[in-house]
Amino acid sequence: MILRSVKWLLISIAFIVFLLVATVVTVTVMAVQQTPLVASTAPTQLDGADSVNELLGQLQRAFSRREEGHQVTLTETQVESLVGVLQRALPDFKGVVNITPIGGTINVTYAITDMGYFVNASALVLPGDSLRIEQVQIGDLTIPGRFLLRFLERTVNSYTQSEIATIALSRVERVTMRSGELTLDVGRLDELLSELNVVASNMSVTEETELQRLAAYYLRYISGREIALSDKPVSLIEYLREGMARAREQSRTSEDALLHNK
């Protein structure tokens, strides 16, 4: 009787393991494709880097007046400029954004360089009284947006040991769209900023990382350059060029280049 029970237990475990492996393999095959969804380049996207200044000004006002509601407007140019900067650190990553009055789409591609395959993903965001992601497509897989948001919310809350994701999502009170432009009505941010302190405390580390050391180095380097000392306004793209030029000088290998661009 005991041997029979053990036998069925082992068979059940083997069957569960087989299902898990089959699921992982199936999802991987469906998520990976042979052609990229996005083929944009970072230099083109960085042409609009100056437009990010306006976005940063909006965020600064929202954080300084944390007990008030605010409207934050993002344009396609601003988002693509931020994607272009990200692509400098992750050259295998590409992304484009398209915003219309009835919805916005985000398309991204990550190239698996050594294999010649691509992970393509797209998301459809709809206007409404909260952040509404209608669906997310990863390769041939379609995931309901509400399910993905709930999953991300719980994952981030669990990882940070806080309620930061729940509070952040609740701050978005309305999403409106026009051609090439998205506006967020954001609620008061005092609770969110307080929760950020909790996250910082829960995830604090005493040892400085290499990335933190390099970030401090580049801030010191750029702040001592002629453009930073100029009495006249200087384009944001010029600061980016200064930092990226220095990163090339400091990089001896492709791995170094990735770290320095981050």
XYZ file of C-alpha atoms in Angstrom:
262
model
C 0.000 0.000 0.000
C 2.802 2.400 0.947
C 4.813 1.471 -2.182
C 1.768 2.135 -4.354
C 1.251 5.550 -2.726
C 4.914 6.456 -3.227
C 4.683 5.315 -6.853
C 1.672 7.528 -7.564
C 3.334 10.439 -5.766
C 6.438 10.135 -7.963
C 4.298 9.858 -11.101
C 2.335 12.966 -10.080
C 5.525 14.945 -9.423
C 6.997 13.847 -12.769
C 3.776 14.846 -14.560
C 3.737 18.300 -12.909
C 7.411 18.862 -13.812
C 6.677 17.813 -17.393
C 3.756 20.265 -17.605
C 5.904 23.089 -16.232
C 8.725 22.403 -18.686
C 6.270 22.095 -21.588
C 4.611 25.377 -20.591
C 7.936 27.231 -20.366
C 9.059 25.856 -23.744
C 5.724 26.719 -25.383
C 5.691 30.258 -23.988
C 9.318 30.792 -25.066
C 8.625 29.584 -28.602
C 5.536 31.789 -28.895
C 7.320 34.856 -27.463
C 10.381 34.689 -29.738
C 10.163 35.724 -33.396
C 12.518 35.864 -36.388
C 11.837 39.472 -37.429
C 11.943 42.669 -35.340
C 8.807 44.689 -34.701
C 10.771 47.952 -34.298
C 13.734 49.126 -36.349
C 14.168 52.726 -35.118
C 17.583 54.088 -34.141
C 18.714 55.996 -31.058
C 20.382 58.937 -32.928
C 17.078 59.793 -34.646
C 15.150 59.592 -31.372
C 17.704 61.775 -29.552
C 16.995 64.635 -31.973
C 14.069 65.616 -29.726
C 15.981 65.400 -26.424
C 15.408 69.111 -25.666
C 11.667 68.454 -25.413
C 12.316 66.414 -22.245
C 13.132 69.644 -20.379
C 9.455 70.596 -20.407
C 8.485 67.185 -19.029
C 11.090 67.469 -16.265
C 9.672 70.882 -15.350
C 6.186 69.397 -14.993
C 7.483 66.608 -12.765
C 9.451 69.056 -10.629
C 6.321 71.137 -10.023
C 4.312 68.037 -9.164
C 6.908 66.884 -6.619
C 7.380 70.330 -5.061
C 3.611 70.862 -4.719
C 2.922 67.388 -3.485
C -0.348 68.241 -1.722
C -2.015 69.374 -4.964
C -3.278 67.573 -8.037
C -1.436 68.108 -11.326
C -1.624 67.474 -15.046
C 1.408 65.885 -16.689
C 1.559 65.915 -20.491
C 3.803 63.576 -22.461
C 4.387 63.823 -26.200
C 5.570 61.142 -28.602
C 8.801 63.099 -29.070
C 9.511 63.169 -25.328
C 8.873 59.465 -24.843
C 10.937 58.472 -27.874
C 13.808 60.696 -26.693
C 13.817 58.845 -23.363
C 13.746 55.538 -25.258
C 16.698 56.754 -27.333
C 18.720 57.439 -24.186
C 17.806 53.982 -22.841
C 18.926 52.434 -26.110
C 22.402 53.886 -25.565
C 22.734 51.637 -22.524
C 20.839 48.706 -24.094
C 21.732 48.718 -27.815
C 19.676 45.578 -28.464
C 16.533 47.366 -27.250
C 14.375 49.487 -29.591
C 11.000 51.126 -29.069
C 8.469 53.480 -30.663
C 5.292 55.158 -29.399
C 2.164 56.252 -31.282
C -0.559 58.321 -29.572
C -3.983 59.010 -31.103
C -7.254 60.363 -29.615
C -8.659 56.829 -29.265
C -5.587 55.079 -27.854
C -1.825 54.833 -27.621
C 0.451 51.996 -28.681
C 3.897 51.126 -27.373
C 6.014 48.767 -29.498
C 9.361 47.389 -28.332
C 11.880 44.898 -29.661
C 14.761 43.193 -27.880
C 17.268 41.396 -30.083
C 18.770 38.106 -28.884
C 22.025 38.872 -30.638
C 23.752 35.508 -30.442
C 20.748 33.623 -31.847
C 19.354 36.069 -34.405
C 15.888 36.053 -32.817
C 13.773 38.873 -31.405
C 11.389 39.327 -28.486
C 8.666 41.684 -29.723
C 6.106 43.272 -27.435
C 3.323 45.812 -27.897
C 0.775 47.357 -25.554
C -2.466 49.223 -26.210
C -3.259 51.963 -23.683
C -6.749 53.490 -23.664
C -8.002 56.831 -22.296
C -10.225 56.698 -19.226
C -10.580 57.395 -15.499
C -7.500 55.328 -14.628
C -4.496 53.729 -16.293
C -6.102 51.269 -18.731
C -3.968 48.788 -20.621
C -6.299 46.940 -22.958
C -3.876 44.190 -23.925
C -0.215 43.307 -24.213
C 1.161 41.243 -27.087
C 4.429 39.367 -26.564
C 5.306 37.548 -29.767
C 2.242 35.434 -30.504
C 1.002 35.627 -26.902
C -1.842 37.981 -25.969
C -2.172 38.962 -22.303
C -5.140 40.950 -20.926
C -3.922 44.310 -19.681
C -5.817 44.200 -16.386
C -4.270 40.849 -15.519
C -0.776 42.146 -16.305
C -1.280 45.306 -14.234
C -2.442 43.286 -11.227
C 0.514 40.941 -11.613
C 3.016 43.826 -11.823
C 1.372 45.607 -8.895
C 1.665 42.569 -6.616
C 5.185 41.756 -7.804
C 6.517 45.277 -7.212
C 4.784 45.520 -3.823
C 6.228 42.162 -2.790
C 9.744 42.956 -4.029
C 9.868 46.367 -2.340
C 7.991 45.213 0.781
C 5.640 48.176 0.424
C 2.436 49.383 -1.242
C 4.301 51.612 -3.701
C 2.777 50.129 -6.882
C -0.791 50.261 -5.537
C -0.403 53.882 -4.456
C 1.270 54.879 -7.746
C -1.550 53.387 -9.829
C -4.168 55.080 -7.658
C -2.551 58.489 -8.301
C -3.532 58.324 -11.996
C -7.043 59.789 -11.905
C -7.594 60.306 -15.626
C -5.869 59.622 -18.949
C -6.744 61.734 -21.999
C -5.186 61.579 -25.449
C -4.827 63.738 -28.492
C -2.837 63.188 -31.658
C 0.780 62.789 -30.539
C 0.059 63.722 -26.915
C -1.043 62.023 -23.685
C -2.165 63.864 -20.543
C -2.286 62.342 -17.058
C -4.426 63.869 -14.312
C -2.369 62.974 -11.245
C -3.619 63.154 -7.669
C -1.660 64.545 -4.727
C 1.726 62.864 -4.398
C 2.472 63.269 -0.685
C 1.475 59.686 0.157
C 3.444 58.304 -2.793
C 6.600 60.208 -1.847
C 6.264 59.043 1.765
C 5.992 55.457 0.552
C 9.132 55.978 -1.541
C 10.993 56.618 1.714
C 9.733 53.256 2.975
C 10.985 51.578 -0.196
C 14.371 53.281 0.096
C 14.648 52.080 3.682
C 13.629 48.505 2.825
C 16.028 48.265 -0.118
C 18.922 50.323 1.194
C 22.435 48.962 0.708
C 25.583 50.172 2.389
C 28.005 49.157 -0.369
C 28.340 51.496 -3.347
C 27.847 49.758 -6.686
C 30.036 50.302 -9.749
C 27.101 51.918 -11.558
C 26.571 54.389 -8.714
C 30.266 55.262 -8.691
C 30.276 55.880 -12.441
C 27.072 57.949 -12.274
C 28.683 60.234 -9.699
C 31.827 60.441 -11.840
C 29.950 61.545 -14.960
C 27.909 64.120 -13.043
C 31.144 65.611 -11.700
C 32.723 65.492 -15.173
C 29.844 67.230 -16.966
C 29.387 69.842 -14.231
C 33.005 70.945 -14.802
C 32.725 71.238 -18.578
C 32.411 74.534 -20.393
C 28.744 74.005 -21.281
C 27.811 73.638 -17.595
C 29.653 76.852 -16.731
C 28.052 78.863 -19.530
C 25.825 81.815 -18.630
C 23.651 81.061 -21.666
C 21.082 78.222 -21.856
C 22.564 75.051 -23.344
C 20.599 72.384 -25.212
C 20.035 69.117 -23.319
C 21.387 67.202 -26.312
C 24.772 68.906 -25.778
C 24.981 67.547 -22.230
C 24.146 64.075 -23.560
C 26.840 64.372 -26.213
C 29.424 65.409 -23.606
C 28.602 62.417 -21.422
C 28.508 59.942 -24.295
C 31.770 61.222 -25.764
C 33.443 60.756 -22.382
C 31.920 57.269 -22.132
C 33.578 56.330 -25.434
C 36.922 57.584 -24.143
C 36.584 55.590 -20.919
C 35.437 52.336 -22.574
C 38.021 49.751 -23.582
C 35.646 46.888 -24.414
C 32.025 46.529 -25.557
C 31.103 45.458 -22.008
C 32.696 48.651 -20.658
C 30.735 50.704 -23.191
C 27.406 49.237 -22.035
C 28.176 49.978 -18.374
C 29.420 53.515 -19.016
C 26.403 54.395 -21.184
C 24.062 53.154 -18.448
